[in-house]
Amino acid sequence: MSRKKLVMKFGGTSVANLERIRRVAEKVKIEHENGYDIAVVVSAMSGVTNQLVGYVDQLHPLYDPAEYDAVVSTGELVTAGLTALALQNLGCDARSFSAAQIPIITSDYHSKARIKDIPSDTLEASFKEGKITVIAGFQGISEATGRITTLGRGGSDTSAVAIAAAIGAERCDIYTDVDGVYTTDPRIASDARKIPNISYEEMLEYASLGAKVLQTRSVELAMAHNVPVQVLSSLTDHVGSDHPGTLVCREEEIMEQQLVTGIAYAKDETKISVINVADTPGIASDVFVPLADAGVNVDMIVQNVSANGRTTHMTFTVSGREKALAIQALEGHKDKIQFERIDTDDNVTKVSAIGVGMRSHAGIAAKMFRTLAERGINIHVIATSEIKVSVLISAEYTELAVRALHSAFGLAAEK
Ligand code: ASP
Ligand code: MG
């Protein structure tokens, strides 16, 4: 009978220096002794990928994306080899693999390639020899051209989940610098709790709100292939099999479902108002089609009530990064849209309550609005989805709003 399988992924801070790499090797050894065949996936040492990206930028701002990938994918090769050596130092049989050696086959969309297939033969053969397999995360090999690709920043999470799916791993443990996903940011609410179980859908909302715990793509992949993903800290002495972090899994597997699972916030939002446009059919499409064509991700939208029946304002939010692009797209279509001017406000925060419990429960939005009203916090824009209510507020109220909502929804740790 073949042994059960486990993927252990270590991020940049977990392999930041040799001392940390030794600790990684100790954790892997413990899980190996727990009876698992193990695929270890590593990131580059923290800061290394940024440095490599910087080199490319300085040398050639209009770089060839295939050479960009050839350069920035190298950080992971170093840590994969070092991790294999650290394991050998502990008496374990281990070897490292580049993505091309597995192979991790991807599209040829350089710097943001998608994984297409991971044949499991190489890994299976390595397990059969009793070896611990260490794989360079973040990289792949293009099916069409045979060249090295990368999976987008933070992409080694996606490498790990894809490998877990390919070998049928029992779990994919993601070791990072936090010990799990919290009900809210502990720097704002000191009574925030670690969430024991969170559904894939909720985790996707968290990730899209800018919580950088997991790359969004990795959560989508885990959901599609039903891979249980555990987020846990590499900085303690524990391992994933005996000390739980936060388990990201199917909604049906979560026994004690809360109405609201967590409160998230995103400060990097810009509110854009297109002032005095004609209040006629088609105006929304005149405004939003050029934005979509420019690749701008519009998030919250309101069309203000028209005071005179002839003109109105159209307000929406985009991430701060896309503000300039959005304004350029609107200015470029000024003839058609016929707005008077564009107002922008960067001093806003989007605060969201997330929870699959909302699907079957009314009143979450009402409670959220009441809680904010009681604190005198004005809401600029509202947006909802099936499992999320988001409000846009002035940035100065961020802490107050997050704390108030966190306790209003009963998320705080019991004292
Ligand atoms: N080293 C890559 C990055 O910094 C990939 C990763 O860490 O997941 O984006
Ligand atoms: Mg990461």
XYZ file of C-alpha atoms in Angstrom, residues 24-346:
323
model
C 11.996 23.855 7.833
C 13.974 20.639 7.430
C 13.159 19.642 11.014
C 9.430 20.098 10.399
C 9.594 18.085 7.191
C 11.471 15.314 8.970
C 8.794 15.127 11.696
C 5.969 14.823 9.142
C 7.955 12.210 7.229
C 8.249 10.217 10.443
C 4.492 10.697 10.891
C 4.145 8.418 7.873
C 3.742 10.761 4.915
C 5.329 10.852 1.500
C 6.216 14.524 1.263
C 6.483 17.079 -1.503
C 8.054 20.257 -0.139
C 7.433 23.437 -2.150
C 9.581 26.470 -1.422
C 9.541 30.179 -2.244
C 12.648 32.274 -2.733
C 14.256 33.792 0.382
C 12.239 36.876 1.318
C 13.295 39.929 -0.661
C 15.115 37.921 -3.340
C 12.353 37.966 -5.972
C 11.939 41.732 -5.488
C 15.657 42.164 -6.022
C 15.582 40.093 -9.220
C 12.587 42.035 -10.538
C 14.545 45.214 -9.767
C 17.532 44.031 -11.809
C 15.323 43.386 -14.823
C 13.595 46.766 -14.494
C 16.893 48.624 -14.288
C 18.486 46.894 -17.223
C 15.615 47.017 -19.654
C 12.311 48.689 -18.778
C 10.626 47.253 -21.884
C 11.819 43.781 -21.070
C 11.271 40.526 -22.909
C 8.811 38.666 -20.619
C 10.444 35.283 -21.295
C 13.795 36.602 -20.036
C 12.057 38.254 -17.084
C 10.819 34.780 -16.102
C 14.249 33.253 -16.710
C 15.676 35.715 -14.170
C 12.979 35.975 -11.498
C 12.365 32.201 -11.292
C 15.898 31.556 -10.024
C 15.385 32.473 -6.353
C 13.339 29.316 -5.827
C 16.077 27.079 -7.261
C 18.470 28.243 -4.566
C 16.081 27.529 -1.692
C 15.027 24.159 -3.153
C 18.647 22.981 -3.255
C 19.422 24.371 0.202
C 16.333 22.727 1.698
C 17.324 19.354 0.208
C 20.821 19.793 1.711
C 19.387 20.715 5.119
C 17.265 17.555 5.009
C 20.294 15.456 4.086
C 22.084 16.992 7.075
C 19.353 15.521 9.280
C 19.908 12.105 7.733
C 16.900 12.267 5.386
C 17.034 11.095 1.782
C 16.007 14.182 -0.189
C 16.491 15.760 -3.607
C 15.423 18.993 -5.263
C 13.600 19.483 -8.558
C 13.099 22.488 -10.791
C 9.592 22.855 -12.235
C 10.881 21.779 -15.651
C 12.170 18.510 -14.221
C 8.763 17.483 -12.818
C 7.430 18.926 -15.279
C 4.952 21.591 -14.178
C 3.463 22.373 -17.564
C 1.974 25.837 -18.076
C 0.640 28.212 -20.699
C 3.198 30.521 -22.305
C 1.722 33.688 -20.796
C 4.986 34.824 -19.212
C 4.961 36.330 -15.711
C 1.365 35.151 -15.167
C 1.313 31.644 -16.607
C -1.439 29.164 -15.805
C -0.711 25.566 -14.845
C -2.099 23.131 -17.421
C -0.876 19.776 -16.195
C 1.462 18.114 -13.707
C 2.157 14.485 -14.657
C 2.695 12.660 -11.352
C 5.198 10.031 -12.613
C 8.384 11.799 -11.537
C 7.023 12.502 -8.074
C 5.665 8.981 -7.671
C 9.011 7.506 -8.709
C 10.821 9.727 -6.217
C 8.429 8.711 -3.403
C 8.942 5.054 -4.304
C 12.657 5.480 -3.753
C 11.793 6.775 -0.296
C 12.925 10.290 -1.137
C 11.590 13.543 0.219
C 10.951 15.667 -2.847
C 11.711 19.388 -2.749
C 10.275 21.462 -5.591
C 11.005 25.039 -6.625
C 7.701 26.930 -6.376
C 6.541 29.819 -8.571
C 8.016 28.374 -11.793
C 6.743 26.273 -14.667
C 7.636 25.307 -18.200
C 5.677 26.432 -21.230
C 4.028 23.634 -23.133
C 4.250 25.554 -26.404
C 7.823 26.834 -26.257
C 9.614 24.817 -23.573
C 10.701 28.045 -21.914
C 10.621 28.811 -18.202
C 7.500 30.611 -16.959
C 6.380 32.033 -13.611
C 2.923 31.959 -12.045
C 2.557 35.579 -10.897
C 3.740 37.099 -7.608
C 2.906 34.864 -4.685
C 2.621 31.980 -7.138
C 4.299 29.284 -5.077
C 1.015 28.882 -3.166
C -0.475 27.867 -6.497
C 2.439 25.507 -7.231
C 1.809 23.804 -3.885
C -1.949 23.376 -4.342
C -1.527 22.121 -7.926
C 1.035 19.552 -6.804
C -1.266 18.466 -3.968
C -4.061 17.923 -6.511
C -1.735 16.034 -8.878
C -0.508 13.538 -6.264
C -3.796 13.281 -4.358
C -2.357 14.710 -1.141
C -4.371 14.447 2.034
C -3.655 18.132 2.727
C -1.619 21.072 1.522
C 0.002 22.860 4.472
C 1.028 26.449 3.753
C 3.617 27.594 6.300
C 3.887 31.363 6.569
C 4.607 34.145 9.077
C 1.105 34.145 10.630
C -0.448 31.191 12.421
C -3.743 31.294 10.536
C -6.523 33.476 9.197
C -8.008 35.825 11.787
C -11.534 37.178 12.353
C -10.015 40.578 11.654
C -6.641 42.290 11.690
C -5.209 41.693 15.208
C -3.286 44.971 14.920
C -6.644 46.764 14.965
C -8.697 44.514 17.240
C -6.535 42.852 19.888
C -9.382 40.425 20.642
C -9.361 38.960 17.095
C -9.446 35.166 17.021
C -7.885 32.598 14.755
C -10.604 31.060 12.553
C -10.387 27.248 12.811
C -12.215 26.526 9.536
C -13.045 28.793 6.621
C -14.750 27.887 3.351
C -13.084 28.280 -0.030
C -15.662 30.928 -0.985
C -14.971 33.013 2.104
C -11.231 32.687 1.612
C -11.624 33.909 -1.979
C -13.419 37.001 -0.696
C -10.650 37.558 1.832
C -7.976 37.153 -0.845
C -9.723 39.507 -3.264
C -9.946 42.076 -0.459
C -6.204 42.177 -0.359
C -5.459 39.821 2.529
C -2.158 38.498 1.208
C -2.221 35.189 3.048
C -2.813 33.060 -0.068
C -2.574 33.825 -3.776
C -6.171 34.051 -5.083
C -5.471 31.581 -7.863
C -4.364 28.962 -5.343
C -7.709 29.166 -3.538
C -9.615 28.813 -6.826
C -7.546 25.763 -7.665
C -8.021 24.237 -4.209
C -11.771 24.743 -4.529
C -11.892 23.185 -8.014
C -9.931 20.113 -6.925
C -11.201 19.924 -3.374
C -7.764 20.160 -1.780
C -7.878 20.958 1.964
C -5.418 23.808 2.551
C -4.076 24.626 5.996
C -2.485 28.005 6.797
C -0.050 27.878 9.721
C 3.081 29.467 11.131
C 6.579 28.234 10.370
C 8.013 30.228 13.258
C 6.804 27.920 16.050
C 7.939 24.388 16.848
C 4.674 22.788 15.733
C 3.848 20.878 12.559
C 0.521 20.849 10.708
C -0.444 17.313 11.667
C -0.440 17.966 15.398
C -1.176 21.656 15.785
C -3.947 23.107 13.655
C -3.779 26.502 11.965
C -6.722 27.620 9.801
C -8.162 24.952 7.512
C -9.620 26.165 4.209
C -12.156 23.564 3.121
C -15.635 22.930 1.734
C -18.493 24.750 3.384
C -20.264 21.444 4.122
C -17.341 20.312 6.254
C -17.628 23.223 8.667
C -19.699 22.195 11.656
C -20.157 25.382 13.589
C -21.059 27.954 11.001
C -21.075 31.566 12.148
C -23.310 34.148 10.489
C -20.307 36.350 9.880
C -16.869 34.747 9.737
C -14.736 37.861 9.651
C -14.378 41.589 9.062
C -11.911 42.597 6.359
C -10.824 46.008 5.195
C -8.986 47.424 2.202
C -7.358 50.842 2.423
C -6.072 50.928 -1.121
C -9.352 52.088 -2.639
C -10.169 55.174 -4.676
C -13.635 56.601 -5.070
C -14.283 58.129 -8.470
C -17.362 60.257 -9.206
C -18.289 61.222 -12.743
C -20.173 64.464 -12.178
C -23.203 65.622 -14.144
C -23.789 63.055 -16.826
C -27.109 62.821 -18.697
C -29.702 60.764 -16.790
C -30.703 58.711 -19.840
C -30.742 55.027 -20.771
C -27.291 53.831 -21.818
C -25.280 56.182 -19.633
C -24.033 53.393 -17.357
C -22.766 51.476 -20.334
C -21.144 54.628 -21.778
C -19.191 55.004 -18.532
C -18.347 51.388 -17.720
C -17.619 49.865 -21.130
C -14.513 52.053 -21.686
C -13.332 51.121 -18.178
C -13.759 47.415 -18.888
C -11.980 47.791 -22.230
C -9.056 49.407 -20.421
C -8.886 46.413 -18.061
C -9.964 48.425 -15.004
C -11.546 46.339 -12.245
C -14.544 48.319 -10.996
C -15.743 47.257 -7.580
C -18.591 49.171 -5.903
C -21.021 51.243 -7.987
C -23.787 53.742 -7.250
C -25.743 55.935 -9.576
C -26.821 58.904 -7.518
C -30.449 59.984 -7.543
C -30.918 62.692 -10.086
C -32.080 65.964 -8.539
C -33.519 67.558 -11.643
C -34.367 64.484 -13.732
C -31.812 65.475 -16.380
C -28.361 64.933 -14.938
C -26.878 62.601 -12.351
C -23.523 61.470 -10.915
C -22.011 58.041 -11.342
C -19.804 56.907 -8.452
C -17.625 53.797 -8.250
C -14.449 52.490 -6.666
C -11.264 51.037 -8.125
C -8.041 49.949 -6.450
C -5.531 52.789 -6.033
C -3.241 51.174 -8.597
C -5.865 51.506 -11.344
C -6.944 55.072 -10.607
C -4.822 56.710 -13.316
C -5.873 54.124 -15.867
C -9.556 54.684 -15.040
C -9.327 58.458 -15.388
C -7.467 58.122 -18.665
C -10.171 55.793 -20.024
C -12.958 58.206 -19.034
C -11.182 61.302 -20.373
C -10.626 59.420 -23.633
C -14.404 59.043 -24.026
C -15.403 62.479 -22.838
C -17.122 63.264 -26.169
C -19.521 60.421 -25.681
C -20.055 60.471 -21.916
C -20.315 64.277 -21.734
C -19.489 64.619 -18.052
C -18.826 67.933 -16.382
C -15.836 66.732 -14.324
C -14.318 63.788 -12.465
C -13.891 63.919 -8.686
C -11.651 61.447 -6.870
C -11.155 60.585 -3.212
C -8.299 58.362 -2.001
